[in-house]
PDB file of C-alpha atoms and ligand atoms in Angstrom:
ATOM      1  CA  MET A   1      -3.282 -10.322  -0.962  1.00 53.00           C
ATOM      2  CA  ALA A   2      -5.186  -7.971   1.453  1.00 59.00           C
ATOM      3  CA  LEU A   3      -3.606  -4.970  -0.228  1.00 65.00           C
ATOM      4  CA  LEU A   4      -4.398  -6.314  -3.619  1.00 63.00           C
ATOM      5  CA  THR A   5      -8.077  -6.670  -2.708  1.00 61.00           C
ATOM      6  CA  LEU A   6      -8.139  -3.184  -1.217  1.00 62.00           C
ATOM      7  CA  ASN A   7      -6.485  -1.676  -4.265  1.00 65.00           C
ATOM      8  CA  ARG A   8      -8.848  -3.496  -6.645  1.00 65.00           C
ATOM      9  CA  ALA A   9     -11.906  -2.474  -4.678  1.00 63.00           C
ATOM     10  CA  LEU A  10     -10.845   1.133  -4.688  1.00 72.00           C
ATOM     11  CA  VAL A  11      -9.566   1.371  -8.256  1.00 78.00           C
ATOM     12  CA  VAL A  12     -11.771   4.338  -9.200  1.00 75.00           C
ATOM     13  CA  HIS A  13     -10.882   6.205  -6.040  1.00 80.00           C
ATOM     14  CA  ARG A  14      -7.230   5.673  -6.638  1.00 80.00           C
ATOM     15  CA  LEU A  15      -7.461   6.738 -10.264  1.00 81.00           C
ATOM     16  CA  PHE A  16      -8.981  10.114  -9.220  1.00 81.00           C
ATOM     17  CA  ASN A  17      -7.181  10.461  -5.861  1.00 83.00           C
ATOM     18  CA  LEU A  18     -10.580  10.417  -4.078  1.00 87.00           C
ATOM     19  CA  PRO A  19     -10.948   9.420  -0.400  1.00 92.00           C
ATOM     20  CA  ALA A  20     -12.000   5.795   0.119  1.00 88.00           C
ATOM     21  CA  MET A  21     -15.434   7.047   1.212  1.00 92.00           C
ATOM     22  CA  THR A  22     -18.931   7.070  -0.181  1.00 92.00           C
ATOM     23  CA  LYS A  23     -20.486  10.203  -1.698  1.00 92.00           C
ATOM     24  CA  LYS A  24     -22.659  10.677   1.437  1.00 94.00           C
ATOM     25  CA  GLU A  25     -19.650  10.321   3.727  1.00 95.00           C
ATOM     26  CA  ILE A  26     -17.776  12.932   1.826  1.00 96.00           C
ATOM     27  CA  ALA A  27     -20.773  15.325   1.997  1.00 96.00           C
ATOM     28  CA  ILE A  28     -21.133  14.792   5.808  1.00 97.00           C
ATOM     29  CA  TYR A  29     -17.405  15.190   6.329  1.00 97.00           C
ATOM     30  CA  LYS A  30     -17.403  18.509   4.457  1.00 97.00           C
ATOM     31  CA  LYS A  31     -20.532  19.796   6.343  1.00 97.00           C
ATOM     32  CA  THR A  32     -18.942  18.827   9.632  1.00 97.00           C
ATOM     33  CA  LEU A  33     -15.680  20.613   8.914  1.00 98.00           C
ATOM     34  CA  ILE A  34     -17.408  23.818   7.845  1.00 97.00           C
ATOM     35  CA  SER A  35     -19.735  23.687  10.921  1.00 97.00           C
ATOM     36  CA  LEU A  36     -16.717  23.469  13.245  1.00 98.00           C
ATOM     37  CA  TYR A  37     -14.882  26.441  11.736  1.00 98.00           C
ATOM     38  CA  ASP A  38     -15.071  29.448  14.048  1.00 96.00           C
ATOM     39  CA  GLY A  39     -13.703  31.844  11.385  1.00 98.00           C
ATOM     40  CA  LYS A  40     -10.237  31.694  13.005  1.00 98.00           C
ATOM     41  CA  PHE A  41      -8.658  28.288  12.825  1.00 98.00           C
ATOM     42  CA  LEU A  42      -9.464  24.640  12.362  1.00 98.00           C
ATOM     43  CA  ASN A  43      -7.242  21.827  13.758  1.00 98.00           C
ATOM     44  CA  ILE A  44      -7.708  18.382  12.209  1.00 98.00           C
ATOM     45  CA  PHE A  45      -6.123  15.061  13.085  1.00 98.00           C
ATOM     46  CA  GLU A  46      -6.323  11.953  10.937  1.00 98.00           C
ATOM     47  CA  TYR A  47      -5.397   8.389  11.993  1.00 98.00           C
ATOM     48  CA  GLY A  48      -4.341   6.956   8.585  1.00 97.00           C
ATOM     49  CA  SER A  49      -3.174   9.364   5.938  1.00 98.00           C
ATOM     50  CA  GLY A  50      -4.363   8.990   2.314  1.00 96.00           C
ATOM     51  CA  PHE A  51      -6.324  10.602  -0.431  1.00 96.00           C
ATOM     52  CA  SER A  52      -8.748  12.004   2.155  1.00 96.00           C
ATOM     53  CA  THR A  53      -5.878  14.013   3.719  1.00 98.00           C
ATOM     54  CA  VAL A  54      -5.213  15.823   0.464  1.00 97.00           C
ATOM     55  CA  TYR A  55      -8.787  15.976  -0.780  1.00 97.00           C
ATOM     56  CA  PHE A  56     -10.224  17.670   2.279  1.00 98.00           C
ATOM     57  CA  ALA A  57      -7.224  19.973   2.645  1.00 98.00           C
ATOM     58  CA  LYS A  58      -7.883  21.201  -0.964  1.00 98.00           C
ATOM     59  CA  PHE A  59     -11.549  21.579  -0.078  1.00 98.00           C
ATOM     60  CA  LEU A  60     -10.759  23.732   2.966  1.00 98.00           C
ATOM     61  CA  ARG A  61      -8.292  25.838   1.039  1.00 98.00           C
ATOM     62  CA  LYS A  62     -10.928  26.470  -1.623  1.00 98.00           C
ATOM     63  CA  GLU A  63     -13.471  27.495   1.133  1.00 98.00           C
ATOM     64  CA  GLY A  64     -10.939  30.028   2.482  1.00 98.00           C
ATOM     65  CA  VAL A  65     -10.613  28.148   5.862  1.00 98.00           C
ATOM     66  CA  ASN A  66      -7.447  28.598   7.957  1.00 98.00           C
ATOM     67  CA  PHE A  67      -6.512  25.106   8.991  1.00 98.00           C
ATOM     68  CA  HIS A  68      -3.867  22.592   9.775  1.00 98.00           C
ATOM     69  CA  VAL A  69      -4.016  18.792   9.366  1.00 98.00           C
ATOM     70  CA  ASP A  70      -1.820  16.417  11.324  1.00 98.00           C
ATOM     71  CA  ALA A  71      -2.060  12.866  10.029  1.00 98.00           C
ATOM     72  CA  VAL A  72      -0.228   9.759  11.271  1.00 98.00           C
ATOM     73  CA  ASP A  73       0.658   6.655   9.341  1.00 98.00           C
ATOM     74  CA  ASN A  74       2.514   3.416  10.004  1.00 98.00           C
ATOM     75  CA  HIS A  75       3.333   2.405   6.422  1.00 97.00           C
ATOM     76  CA  GLU A  76       6.497   3.986   5.095  1.00 97.00           C
ATOM     77  CA  GLY A  77       5.694   3.448   1.397  1.00 96.00           C
ATOM     78  CA  TRP A  78       2.198   4.822   1.750  1.00 96.00           C
ATOM     79  CA  TYR A  79       3.471   7.782   3.864  1.00 98.00           C
ATOM     80  CA  GLY A  80       5.949   8.643   0.985  1.00 97.00           C
ATOM     81  CA  ARG A  81       3.156   8.507  -1.545  1.00 96.00           C
ATOM     82  CA  VAL A  82       0.878  10.780   0.479  1.00 97.00           C
ATOM     83  CA  LYS A  83       3.753  13.231   1.119  1.00 98.00           C
ATOM     84  CA  ASN A  84       4.310  13.393  -2.595  1.00 97.00           C
ATOM     85  CA  LEU A  85       0.652  14.264  -3.220  1.00 96.00           C
ATOM     86  CA  ILE A  86       0.827  16.974  -0.495  1.00 98.00           C
ATOM     87  CA  ASP A  87       3.912  18.542  -2.147  1.00 98.00           C
ATOM     88  CA  ARG A  88       2.346  18.386  -5.578  1.00 97.00           C
ATOM     89  CA  ALA A  89      -0.719  20.237  -4.232  1.00 97.00           C
ATOM     90  CA  GLY A  90       1.449  22.862  -2.495  1.00 98.00           C
ATOM     91  CA  LEU A  91      -0.032  21.986   0.935  1.00 98.00           C
ATOM     92  CA  GLN A  92       3.257  21.569   2.826  1.00 98.00           C
ATOM     93  CA  ASN A  93       2.391  24.382   5.301  1.00 98.00           C
ATOM     94  CA  GLU A  94      -1.149  23.164   5.961  1.00 98.00           C
ATOM     95  CA  VAL A  95      -0.554  19.413   6.248  1.00 98.00           C
ATOM     96  CA  THR A  96       1.950  17.402   8.293  1.00 98.00           C
ATOM     97  CA  VAL A  97       2.118  13.637   8.011  1.00 98.00           C
ATOM     98  CA  HIS A  98       3.859  11.834  10.915  1.00 98.00           C
ATOM     99  CA  LEU A  99       5.376   8.418  10.420  1.00 98.00           C
ATOM    100  CA  HIS A 100       5.488   5.797  13.198  1.00 98.00           C
ATOM    101  CA  PRO A 101       6.498   2.702  11.290  1.00 97.00           C
ATOM    102  CA  PHE A 102       5.241  -0.734  12.274  1.00 97.00           C
ATOM    103  CA  GLN A 103       4.100  -3.861  10.410  1.00 94.00           C
ATOM    104  CA  PRO A 104       0.615  -3.720   8.972  1.00 91.00           C
ATOM    105  CA  PHE A 105      -1.707  -6.233  10.718  1.00 88.00           C
ATOM    106  CA  TRP A 106      -2.075  -8.264   7.549  1.00 88.00           C
ATOM    107  CA  GLU A 107       1.649  -9.073   7.593  1.00 89.00           C
ATOM    108  CA  LYS A 108       1.678 -10.139  11.201  1.00 89.00           C
ATOM    109  CA  GLU A 109       2.241 -13.849  11.918  1.00 88.00           C
ATOM    110  CA  GLY A 110      -1.020 -15.675  12.591  1.00 87.00           C
ATOM    111  CA  TRP A 111      -3.275 -13.087  10.952  1.00 89.00           C
ATOM    112  CA  ASP A 112      -6.211 -14.718   9.097  1.00 88.00           C
ATOM    113  CA  TRP A 113      -8.740 -12.673   7.101  1.00 85.00           C
ATOM    114  CA  GLN A 114     -11.303 -15.429   7.448  1.00 84.00           C
ATOM    115  CA  VAL A 115     -11.248 -15.749  11.262  1.00 84.00           C
ATOM    116  CA  SER A 116     -11.672 -13.049  13.885  1.00 80.00           C
ATOM    117  CA  PRO A 117      -8.668 -13.148  16.157  1.00 82.00           C
ATOM    118  CA  PRO A 118      -9.121 -13.650  19.936  1.00 81.00           C
ATOM    119  CA  VAL A 119      -9.370 -10.350  21.822  1.00 79.00           C
ATOM    120  CA  GLY A 120      -5.963  -8.993  22.552  1.00 82.00           C
ATOM    121  CA  LYS A 121      -4.007 -11.198  20.144  1.00 86.00           C
ATOM    122  CA  PHE A 122      -2.977  -8.291  17.896  1.00 89.00           C
ATOM    123  CA  ALA A 123      -3.196  -5.632  20.540  1.00 92.00           C
ATOM    124  CA  PRO A 124      -0.704  -2.768  20.308  1.00 94.00           C
ATOM    125  CA  ALA A 125       2.629  -3.674  21.913  1.00 92.00           C
ATOM    126  CA  SER A 126       5.638  -1.994  20.300  1.00 95.00           C
ATOM    127  CA  SER A 127       6.604   1.573  21.216  1.00 97.00           C
ATOM    128  CA  GLU A 128       5.892   2.706  17.636  1.00 97.00           C
ATOM    129  CA  GLU A 129       2.366   1.218  17.856  1.00 97.00           C
ATOM    130  CA  ILE A 130       1.749   3.036  21.157  1.00 98.00           C
ATOM    131  CA  ASN A 131       3.263   6.297  19.843  1.00 98.00           C
ATOM    132  CA  TYR A 132       0.986   6.094  16.781  1.00 98.00           C
ATOM    133  CA  ILE A 133      -2.135   5.792  18.997  1.00 98.00           C
ATOM    134  CA  GLN A 134      -0.969   8.518  21.383  1.00 98.00           C
ATOM    135  CA  LYS A 135       0.147  10.904  18.591  1.00 98.00           C
ATOM    136  CA  PRO A 136      -2.596  13.581  18.904  1.00 98.00           C
ATOM    137  CA  LEU A 137      -1.779  13.949  22.648  1.00 98.00           C
ATOM    138  CA  THR A 138       1.816  14.816  21.904  1.00 98.00           C
ATOM    139  CA  LEU A 139       1.219  17.722  19.538  1.00 98.00           C
ATOM    140  CA  ASN A 140       0.383  20.359  22.233  1.00 97.00           C
ATOM    141  CA  LYS A 141      -2.969  21.299  20.755  1.00 98.00           C
ATOM    142  CA  LYS A 142      -6.596  20.274  20.869  1.00 98.00           C
ATOM    143  CA  PHE A 143      -8.424  19.152  17.736  1.00 98.00           C
ATOM    144  CA  ASP A 144     -11.728  20.312  16.278  1.00 98.00           C
ATOM    145  CA  PHE A 145     -12.071  17.162  14.203  1.00 98.00           C
ATOM    146  CA  ILE A 146     -10.502  13.727  14.336  1.00 98.00           C
ATOM    147  CA  LEU A 147     -10.846  11.037  11.676  1.00 98.00           C
ATOM    148  CA  VAL A 148     -10.229   7.432  12.753  1.00 98.00           C
ATOM    149  CA  ASP A 149      -9.589   5.417   9.606  1.00 97.00           C
ATOM    150  CA  ALA A 150      -6.656   3.025  10.090  1.00 96.00           C
ATOM    151  CA  ARG A 151      -4.904   0.868  12.682  1.00 95.00           C
ATOM    152  CA  PHE A 152      -6.084   0.072  16.273  1.00 95.00           C
ATOM    153  CA  ARG A 153      -9.361   2.019  15.835  1.00 96.00           C
ATOM    154  CA  ARG A 154     -10.793   1.123  19.283  1.00 95.00           C
ATOM    155  CA  ARG A 155      -7.701   2.500  21.018  1.00 96.00           C
ATOM    156  CA  CYS A 156      -7.589   5.544  18.779  1.00 98.00           C
ATOM    157  CA  LEU A 157     -11.217   6.363  19.660  1.00 98.00           C
ATOM    158  CA  GLU A 158     -10.276   6.329  23.326  1.00 97.00           C
ATOM    159  CA  VAL A 159      -7.357   8.668  22.819  1.00 98.00           C
ATOM    160  CA  ALA A 160      -9.354  10.943  20.497  1.00 98.00           C
ATOM    161  CA  ALA A 161     -11.743  11.716  23.358  1.00 98.00           C
ATOM    162  CA  GLN A 162      -8.760  13.219  25.255  1.00 98.00           C
ATOM    163  CA  ALA A 163      -7.479  15.191  22.303  1.00 98.00           C
ATOM    164  CA  LEU A 164     -10.680  16.954  21.275  1.00 98.00           C
ATOM    165  CA  ARG A 165     -11.355  20.662  21.978  1.00 97.00           C
ATOM    166  CA  LYS A 166     -14.727  21.618  23.422  1.00 93.00           C
ATOM    167  CA  ASN A 167     -17.412  20.831  20.833  1.00 96.00           C
ATOM    168  CA  GLY A 168     -14.946  18.805  18.742  1.00 98.00           C
ATOM    169  CA  ILE A 169     -16.169  15.840  16.703  1.00 98.00           C
ATOM    170  CA  VAL A 170     -14.725  12.406  15.968  1.00 98.00           C
ATOM    171  CA  CYS A 171     -15.556  10.456  12.842  1.00 98.00           C
ATOM    172  CA  LEU A 172     -15.136   6.679  12.581  1.00 98.00           C
ATOM    173  CA  HIS A 173     -14.891   5.265   9.066  1.00 96.00           C
ATOM    174  CA  ASP A 174     -16.062   1.647   8.454  1.00 94.00           C
ATOM    175  CA  ALA A 175     -18.336   1.834  11.433  1.00 96.00           C
ATOM    176  CA  GLU A 176     -20.299  -1.177  10.236  1.00 93.00           C
ATOM    177  CA  ARG A 177     -17.588  -3.281  11.964  1.00 91.00           C
ATOM    178  CA  SER A 178     -19.177  -4.107  15.324  1.00 91.00           C
ATOM    179  CA  HIS A 179     -15.894  -4.787  17.116  1.00 88.00           C
ATOM    180  CA  TYR A 180     -15.248  -0.997  17.118  1.00 91.00           C
ATOM    181  CA  HIS A 181     -18.546  -0.218  18.824  1.00 93.00           C
ATOM    182  CA  SER A 182     -17.490  -0.635  22.479  1.00 92.00           C
ATOM    183  CA  THR A 183     -15.460   2.597  22.428  1.00 94.00           C
ATOM    184  CA  THR A 184     -18.128   4.689  20.688  1.00 95.00           C
ATOM    185  CA  LYS A 185     -20.098   4.453  24.012  1.00 93.00           C
ATOM    186  CA  ALA A 186     -17.596   6.802  25.627  1.00 93.00           C
ATOM    187  CA  TYR A 187     -19.147   9.660  23.582  1.00 97.00           C
ATOM    188  CA  PRO A 188     -22.405  11.069  24.942  1.00 97.00           C
ATOM    189  CA  TYR A 189     -23.432  12.500  21.548  1.00 97.00           C
ATOM    190  CA  SER A 190     -23.174   9.700  19.075  1.00 96.00           C
ATOM    191  CA  GLN A 191     -24.660   8.891  15.714  1.00 96.00           C
ATOM    192  CA  PHE A 192     -24.319   5.983  13.316  1.00 96.00           C
ATOM    193  CA  ILE A 193     -25.134   6.766   9.694  1.00 96.00           C
ATOM    194  CA  ASP A 194     -25.887   4.441   6.785  1.00 95.00           C
ATOM    195  CA  SER A 195     -23.575   5.983   4.216  1.00 94.00           C
ATOM    196  CA  GLY A 196     -24.482   3.876   1.168  1.00 92.00           C
ATOM    197  CA  HIS A 197     -22.283   2.256  -1.431  1.00 89.00           C
ATOM    198  CA  PHE A 198     -18.995   2.977  -3.159  1.00 83.00           C
ATOM    199  CA  TYR A 199     -20.344   1.733  -6.450  1.00 79.00           C
ATOM    200  CA  PRO A 200     -23.739   0.854  -7.928  1.00 80.00           C
ATOM    201  CA  PHE A 201     -24.568  -2.829  -7.201  1.00 81.00           C
ATOM    202  CA  GLU A 202     -22.011  -3.051  -4.435  1.00 82.00           C
ATOM    203  CA  LYS A 203     -23.162  -5.733  -2.048  1.00 84.00           C
ATOM    204  CA  MET A 204     -21.959  -4.231   1.141  1.00 86.00           C
ATOM    205  CA  ALA A 205     -23.550  -1.113   2.622  1.00 89.00           C
ATOM    206  CA  HIS A 206     -21.190   1.188   4.451  1.00 93.00           C
ATOM    207  CA  ARG A 207     -21.660   3.007   7.732  1.00 96.00           C
ATOM    208  CA  MET A 208     -19.907   5.831   9.391  1.00 97.00           C
ATOM    209  CA  TRP A 209     -20.154   7.209  12.914  1.00 97.00           C
ATOM    210  CA  LEU A 210     -19.853  10.719  14.421  1.00 98.00           C
ATOM    211  CA  GLY A 211     -19.288  11.283  18.104  1.00 97.00           C
ATOM    212  CA  SER A 212     -18.738  14.144  20.448  1.00 98.00           C
ATOM    213  CA  LEU A 213     -18.322  14.685  24.195  1.00 97.00           C
ATOM    214  CA  GLU A 214     -20.186  18.031  24.131  1.00 96.00           C
ATOM    215  CA  ASN A 215     -21.451  18.870  20.693  1.00 97.00           C
ATOM    216  CA  SER A 216     -25.141  18.022  20.402  1.00 95.00           C
ATOM    217  CA  ALA A 217     -25.221  19.048  16.722  1.00 94.00           C
ATOM    218  CA  VAL A 218     -23.854  15.651  15.715  1.00 94.00           C
ATOM    219  CA  LYS A 219     -27.192  14.315  14.636  1.00 89.00           C
ATOM    220  CA  GLU A 220     -28.152  17.335  12.473  1.00 90.00           C
ATOM    221  CA  LEU A 221     -24.825  17.147  10.686  1.00 91.00           C
ATOM    222  CA  THR A 222     -25.737  13.792   9.191  1.00 88.00           C
ATOM    223  CA  ASN A 223     -28.644  15.209   7.168  1.00 86.00           C
ATOM    224  CA  VAL A 224     -27.271  15.890   3.791  1.00 89.00           C
ATOM    225  CA  ALA A 225     -28.968  16.022   0.427  1.00 75.00           C
TER     226      ALA A 225
HETATM  227  C1  LIG B 301      -7.565   2.639   3.923  1.00 60.16           C
HETATM  228  S1  LIG B 301      -6.338   3.903   4.178  1.00 60.16           S
HETATM  229  C2  LIG B 301      -7.393   5.291   4.354  1.00 60.16           C
HETATM  230  C3  LIG B 301      -6.715   6.577   4.520  1.00 60.16           C
HETATM  231  C4  LIG B 301      -7.469   7.816   4.300  1.00 60.16           C
HETATM  232  N1  LIG B 301      -8.280   8.207   5.446  1.00 60.16           N
HETATM  233  C5  LIG B 301      -8.344   7.874   3.009  1.00 60.16           C
HETATM  234  O1  LIG B 301      -9.556   7.808   3.081  1.00 60.16           O
HETATM  235  O2  LIG B 301      -7.725   8.052   1.991  1.00 60.16           O
HETATM  236  C6  LIG B 301      -5.825   3.500   5.809  1.00 60.16           C
HETATM  237  C7  LIG B 301      -4.409   2.970   5.902  1.00 60.16           C
HETATM  238  O3  LIG B 301      -4.238   1.893   4.977  1.00 60.16           O
HETATM  239  C8  LIG B 301      -2.902   1.792   4.603  1.00 60.16           C
HETATM  240  N2  LIG B 301      -2.850   1.634   3.132  1.00 60.16           N
HETATM  241  C9  LIG B 301      -3.873   1.914   2.285  1.00 60.16           C
HETATM  242  N3  LIG B 301      -3.438   1.637   1.015  1.00 60.16           N
HETATM  243  C10 LIG B 301      -2.151   1.180   1.078  1.00 60.16           C
HETATM  244  C11 LIG B 301      -1.217   0.762   0.166  1.00 60.16           C
HETATM  245  N4  LIG B 301      -1.526   0.740  -1.180  1.00 60.16           N
HETATM  246  N5  LIG B 301      -0.035   0.447   0.581  1.00 60.16           N
HETATM  247  C12 LIG B 301       0.289   0.452   1.901  1.00 60.16           C
HETATM  248  N6  LIG B 301      -0.575   0.829   2.863  1.00 60.16           N
HETATM  249  C13 LIG B 301      -1.821   1.211   2.461  1.00 60.16           C
HETATM  250  C14 LIG B 301      -2.174   3.061   5.042  1.00 60.16           C
HETATM  251  O4  LIG B 301      -1.209   2.790   6.044  1.00 60.16           O
HETATM  252  C15 LIG B 301      -3.337   3.966   5.630  1.00 60.16           C
HETATM  253  O5  LIG B 301      -2.991   4.615   6.761  1.00 60.16           O
END
């Protein structure tokens, strides 16, 4: 049911393999990636693989950026689909998707879309869930940019702070959800952005968030035409 709603809402994005992001978000994301590139190498980590993984990798290739993306996913079927898109785009050397399989939250017993669960009820518990959250710390590198766009976002934001290189930036998608906000406070440079709508007449307005431990340019990066 949840997946059906997600798939319906994102029908245009899925048709064109576009990230599930607004136009403004995509523009900010691109501007941020380019601003972080030092002319040598750009390391990116993504919690939650998807169309964004392939779309931004193609963008960076077109811009002549040397980069590598590590993405992690928990859903085997989705992981297979993303891998397929990566192969078709010839991005096997630039993009690695890691699988740590565990049940999506919407399949867990007691999950109810209508009611916010009590704090801790669906907290990560299995080793695969913990490995998923810890993934960027196990890859022996620091990241210039980390996108948090899938499971256990509060925990992922905590880990991301430890995995960033100096001046690195973290982006939180769906930042309108207030239950993620407690961990954004760990980042001294922090900016929420109204990112607009997916479609004309969409009721809900989306928000994104950029944060950094040391990079004071976060605010400027959110000014896009
Ligand atoms: C909403 S997606 C976003 C991923 C990516 N950052 C993007 O913008 O394309 C986040 C997670 O939802 C899950 N997901 C999304 N669509 C799915 C589908 N059709 N089947 C199974 N899982 C799905 C995947 O596990 C994925 O990691």
